[in-house]
Short mmCIF file of C-alpha atoms in Angstrom, two decimals:
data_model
loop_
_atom_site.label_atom_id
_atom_site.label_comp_id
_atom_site.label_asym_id
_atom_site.label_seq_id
_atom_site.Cartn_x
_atom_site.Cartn_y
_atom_site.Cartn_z
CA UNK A 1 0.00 0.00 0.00
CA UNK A 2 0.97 3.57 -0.57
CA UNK A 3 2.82 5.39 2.35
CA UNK A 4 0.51 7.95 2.38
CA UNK A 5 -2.51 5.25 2.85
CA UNK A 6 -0.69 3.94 5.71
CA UNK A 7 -0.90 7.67 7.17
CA UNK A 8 -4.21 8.47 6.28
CA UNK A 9 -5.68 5.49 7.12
CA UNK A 10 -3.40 3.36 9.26
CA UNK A 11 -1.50 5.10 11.06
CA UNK A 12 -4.08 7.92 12.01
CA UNK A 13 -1.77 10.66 11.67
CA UNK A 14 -3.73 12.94 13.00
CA UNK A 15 -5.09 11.32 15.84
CA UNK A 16 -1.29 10.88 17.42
CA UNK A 17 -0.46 15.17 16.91
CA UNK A 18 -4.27 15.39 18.75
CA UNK A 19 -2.60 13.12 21.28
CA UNK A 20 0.67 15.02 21.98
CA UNK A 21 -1.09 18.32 22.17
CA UNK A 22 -3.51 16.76 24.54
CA UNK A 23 -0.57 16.08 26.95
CA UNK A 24 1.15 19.51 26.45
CA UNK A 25 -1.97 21.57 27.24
CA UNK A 26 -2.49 19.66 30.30
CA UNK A 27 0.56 20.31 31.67
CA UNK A 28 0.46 23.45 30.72
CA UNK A 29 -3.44 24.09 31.75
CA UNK A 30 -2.76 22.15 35.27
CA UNK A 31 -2.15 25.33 37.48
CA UNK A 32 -5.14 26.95 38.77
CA UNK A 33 -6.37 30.30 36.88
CA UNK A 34 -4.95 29.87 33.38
CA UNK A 35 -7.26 29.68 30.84
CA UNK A 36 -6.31 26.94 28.87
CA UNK A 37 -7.65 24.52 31.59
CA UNK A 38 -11.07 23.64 29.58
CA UNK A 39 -8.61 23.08 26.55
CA UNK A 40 -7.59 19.90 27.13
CA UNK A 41 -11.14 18.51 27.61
CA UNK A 42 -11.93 19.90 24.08
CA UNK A 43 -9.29 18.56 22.34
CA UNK A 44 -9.77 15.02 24.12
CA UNK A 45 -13.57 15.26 23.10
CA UNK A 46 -12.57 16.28 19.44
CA UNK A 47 -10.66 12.94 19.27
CA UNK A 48 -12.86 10.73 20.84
CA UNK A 49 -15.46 12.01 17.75
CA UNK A 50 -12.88 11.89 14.84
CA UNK A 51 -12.19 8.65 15.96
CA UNK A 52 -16.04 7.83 16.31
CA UNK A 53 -16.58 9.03 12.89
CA UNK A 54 -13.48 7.24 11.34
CA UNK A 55 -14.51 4.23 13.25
CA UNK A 56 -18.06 4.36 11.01
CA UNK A 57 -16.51 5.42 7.76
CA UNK A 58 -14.10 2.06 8.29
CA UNK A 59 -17.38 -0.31 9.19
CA UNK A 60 -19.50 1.34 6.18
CA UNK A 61 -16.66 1.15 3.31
CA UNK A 62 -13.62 -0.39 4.67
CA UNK A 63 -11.83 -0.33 0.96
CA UNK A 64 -9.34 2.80 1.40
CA UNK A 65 -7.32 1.93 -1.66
CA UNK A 66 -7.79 1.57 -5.27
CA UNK A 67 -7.13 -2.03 -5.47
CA UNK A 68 -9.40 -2.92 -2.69
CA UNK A 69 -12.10 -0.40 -4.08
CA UNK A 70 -11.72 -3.49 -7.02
CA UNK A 71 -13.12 -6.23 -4.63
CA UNK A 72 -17.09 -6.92 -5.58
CA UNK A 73 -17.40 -10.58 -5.40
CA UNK A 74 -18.16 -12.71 -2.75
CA UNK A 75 -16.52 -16.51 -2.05
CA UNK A 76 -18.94 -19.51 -1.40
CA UNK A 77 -15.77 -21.06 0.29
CA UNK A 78 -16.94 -22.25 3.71
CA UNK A 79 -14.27 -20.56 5.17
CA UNK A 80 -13.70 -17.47 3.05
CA UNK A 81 -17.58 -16.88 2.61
CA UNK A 82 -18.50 -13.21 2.78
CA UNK A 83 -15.11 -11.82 2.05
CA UNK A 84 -15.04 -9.46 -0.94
CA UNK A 85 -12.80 -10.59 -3.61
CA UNK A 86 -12.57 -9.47 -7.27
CA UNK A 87 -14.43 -11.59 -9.23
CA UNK A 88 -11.32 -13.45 -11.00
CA UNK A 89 -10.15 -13.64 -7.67
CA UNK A 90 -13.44 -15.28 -5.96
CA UNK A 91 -14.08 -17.69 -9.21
CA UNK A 92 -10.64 -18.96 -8.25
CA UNK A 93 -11.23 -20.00 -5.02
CA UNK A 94 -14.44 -21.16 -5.44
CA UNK A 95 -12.81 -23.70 -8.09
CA UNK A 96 -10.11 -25.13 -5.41
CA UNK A 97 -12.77 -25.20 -2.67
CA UNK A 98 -14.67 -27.43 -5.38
CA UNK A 99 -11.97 -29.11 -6.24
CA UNK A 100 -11.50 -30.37 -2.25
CA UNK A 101 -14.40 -31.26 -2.19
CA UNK A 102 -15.43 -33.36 -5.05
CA UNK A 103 -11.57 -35.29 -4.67
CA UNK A 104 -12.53 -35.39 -1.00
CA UNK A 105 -9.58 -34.07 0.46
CA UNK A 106 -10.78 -33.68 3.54
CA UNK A 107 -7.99 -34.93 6.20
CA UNK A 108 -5.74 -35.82 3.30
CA UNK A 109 -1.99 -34.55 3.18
CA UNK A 110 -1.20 -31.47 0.68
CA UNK A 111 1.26 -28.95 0.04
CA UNK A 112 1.60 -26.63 -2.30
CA UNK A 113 4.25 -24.81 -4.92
CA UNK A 114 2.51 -21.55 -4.74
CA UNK A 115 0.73 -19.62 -2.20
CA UNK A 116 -0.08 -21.34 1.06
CA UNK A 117 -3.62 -19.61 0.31
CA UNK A 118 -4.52 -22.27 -2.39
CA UNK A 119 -3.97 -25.34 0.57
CA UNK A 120 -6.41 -22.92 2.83
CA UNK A 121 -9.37 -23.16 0.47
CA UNK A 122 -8.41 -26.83 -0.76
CA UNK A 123 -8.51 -28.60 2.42
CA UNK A 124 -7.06 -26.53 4.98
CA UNK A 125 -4.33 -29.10 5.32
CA UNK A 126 -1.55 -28.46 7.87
CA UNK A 127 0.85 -31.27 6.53
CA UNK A 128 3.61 -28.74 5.53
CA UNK A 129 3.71 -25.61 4.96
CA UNK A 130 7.06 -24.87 2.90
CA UNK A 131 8.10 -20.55 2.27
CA UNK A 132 7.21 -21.08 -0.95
CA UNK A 133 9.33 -19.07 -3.45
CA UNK A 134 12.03 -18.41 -1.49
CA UNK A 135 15.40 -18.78 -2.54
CA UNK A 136 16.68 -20.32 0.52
CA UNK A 137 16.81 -24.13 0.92
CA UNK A 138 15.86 -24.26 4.32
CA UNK A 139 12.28 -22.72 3.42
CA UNK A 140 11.29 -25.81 2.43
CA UNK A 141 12.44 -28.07 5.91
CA UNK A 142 9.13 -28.39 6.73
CA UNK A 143 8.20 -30.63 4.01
CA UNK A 144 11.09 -33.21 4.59
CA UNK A 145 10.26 -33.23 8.45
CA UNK A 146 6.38 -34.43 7.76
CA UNK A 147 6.98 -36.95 5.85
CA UNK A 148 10.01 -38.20 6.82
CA UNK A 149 8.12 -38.43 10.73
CA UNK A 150 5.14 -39.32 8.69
CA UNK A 151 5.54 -40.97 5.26
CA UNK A 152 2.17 -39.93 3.25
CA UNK A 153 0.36 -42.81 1.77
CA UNK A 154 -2.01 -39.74 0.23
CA UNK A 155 -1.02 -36.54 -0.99
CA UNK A 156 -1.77 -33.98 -2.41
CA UNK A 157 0.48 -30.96 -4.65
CA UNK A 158 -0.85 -27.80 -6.13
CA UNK A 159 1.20 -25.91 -8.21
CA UNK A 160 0.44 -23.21 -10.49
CA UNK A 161 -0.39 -24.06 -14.48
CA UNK A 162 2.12 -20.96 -15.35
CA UNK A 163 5.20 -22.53 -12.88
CA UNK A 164 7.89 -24.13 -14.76
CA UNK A 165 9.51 -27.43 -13.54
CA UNK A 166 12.88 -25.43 -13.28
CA UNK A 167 11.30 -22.80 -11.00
CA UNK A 168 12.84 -22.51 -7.78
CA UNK A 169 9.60 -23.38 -5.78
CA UNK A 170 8.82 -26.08 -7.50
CA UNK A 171 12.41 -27.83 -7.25
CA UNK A 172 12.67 -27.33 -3.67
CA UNK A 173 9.31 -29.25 -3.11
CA UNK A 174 10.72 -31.90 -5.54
CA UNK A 175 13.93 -32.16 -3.80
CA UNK A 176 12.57 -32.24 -0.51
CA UNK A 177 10.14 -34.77 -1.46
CA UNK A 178 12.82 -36.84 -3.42
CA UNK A 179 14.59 -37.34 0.41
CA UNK A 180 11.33 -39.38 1.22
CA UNK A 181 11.43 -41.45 -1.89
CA UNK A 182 8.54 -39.94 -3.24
CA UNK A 183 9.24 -38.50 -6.86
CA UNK A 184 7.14 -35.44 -7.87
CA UNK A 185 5.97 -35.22 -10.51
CA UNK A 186 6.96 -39.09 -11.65
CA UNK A 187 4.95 -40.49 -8.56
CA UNK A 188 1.81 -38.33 -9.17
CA UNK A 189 -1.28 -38.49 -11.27
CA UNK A 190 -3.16 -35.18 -12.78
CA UNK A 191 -6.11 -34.86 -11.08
CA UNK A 192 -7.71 -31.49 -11.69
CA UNK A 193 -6.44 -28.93 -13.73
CA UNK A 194 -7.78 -25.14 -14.29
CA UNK A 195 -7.08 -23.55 -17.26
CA UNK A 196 -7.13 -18.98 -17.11
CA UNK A 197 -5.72 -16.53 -19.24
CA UNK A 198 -4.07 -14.86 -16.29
CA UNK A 199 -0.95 -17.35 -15.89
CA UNK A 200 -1.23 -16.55 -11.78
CA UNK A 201 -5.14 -18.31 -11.74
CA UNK A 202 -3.78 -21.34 -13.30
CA UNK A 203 -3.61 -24.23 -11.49
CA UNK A 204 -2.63 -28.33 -11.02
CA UNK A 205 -3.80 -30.13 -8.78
CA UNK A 206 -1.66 -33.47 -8.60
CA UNK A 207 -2.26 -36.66 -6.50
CA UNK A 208 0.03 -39.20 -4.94
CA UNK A 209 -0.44 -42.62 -7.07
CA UNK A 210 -1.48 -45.61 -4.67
CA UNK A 211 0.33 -48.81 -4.77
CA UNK A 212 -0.74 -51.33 -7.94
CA UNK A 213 -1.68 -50.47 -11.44
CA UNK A 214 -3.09 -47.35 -12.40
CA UNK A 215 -6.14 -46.17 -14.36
CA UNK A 216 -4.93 -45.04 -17.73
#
């Protein structure tokens, strides 16, 4: 967000000057006979309703910014539903909450290549949560740890339709899988994939293969 959001809306600028001068005239108004006594009641009054009113302006239109001022739709995710999206943005999660539920993910392992927000609306899975597009190795730790303590019969990998098998993200989930003996994406089947013409709302949705022969 722009600085001067943060300041305007954020930071409430003006609410911490009220505040300082509120402090001065009372030290300055406590000695009996000046004047400026009743001062620091009206300032502290005049704050209490700025921040009343900015309070109401917040609960009636709580978009300050012009990207947020974008957000119209509203998720049927169960746990997103009645947050404002865009509508590009909403029809994507509405997809991967479909998705979880018609592969019935529910309880299953998953991890993801991309943003950890794409496991939230899948199936909420805690399994591993690797820093995702970081350049450091160690990001992705958390993925060897689960399933080297807990070897996944069942699993589950998004990763973005746009993300090259070269990318950084996806090689450190390969790698870090590879340590278990589980090859991605060798070991995995296709299981749902979204097509979008914005690379970012791409996405794969790949499944761990389960022992025997395999559907064609």
């Amino acid at each position: 967000n722009w600085l001067t959001g943060h300041f305007l809306f954020t930071a409430t600028l003006w609410a911490v000057v009220l505040g300082v001068a509120l402090v001065l005239l009372a030290e300055r108004g406590s000695a009996p006979g000046r004047s400026v006594t009743v001062l620091p009641a009206v300032i502290g009054c005049a704050v209490i309703l700025m921040g009343a009113a900015a309070v109401k302006a917040d609960i009636a239109k709580p978009y300050h910014l012009g990207p947020l001022l974008s957000q119209t739709t509203s998720t049927s995710a169960p746990e997103l539903r009645g947050i404002l999206l865009t509508r590009a943005d909403a029809s994507w999660v509405d997809w991967i909450s479909d998705q979880g539920d018609s592969l019935q993910a529910g309880g299953v392992p998953a991890t993801a290549t991309s943003s950890a927000g794409s496991l939230y609306a899948f199936n909420h899975s805690g399994y591993a949560s690797p820093w995702v597009g970081s350049s450091q190795p160690a990001a992705y730790n958390s993925l060897t740890t689960a399933c080297t303590k807990d070897p996944p019969t069942d699993l589950f990998v998004l990763q973005p339709g746009s993300a090259q098998v070269y990318a950084f993200s996806i090689s450190g989930v390969t790698k870090n899988l590879a340590r278990c003996g589980i090859s991605f994406p060798g070991d995995f089947r296709l299981v749902a994939q979204r097509g979008s013409v914005d690379p970012e709302r791409a996405i794969l949705i790949w499944r761990l293969k389960a022992p025997g022969p395999q559907p064609r």
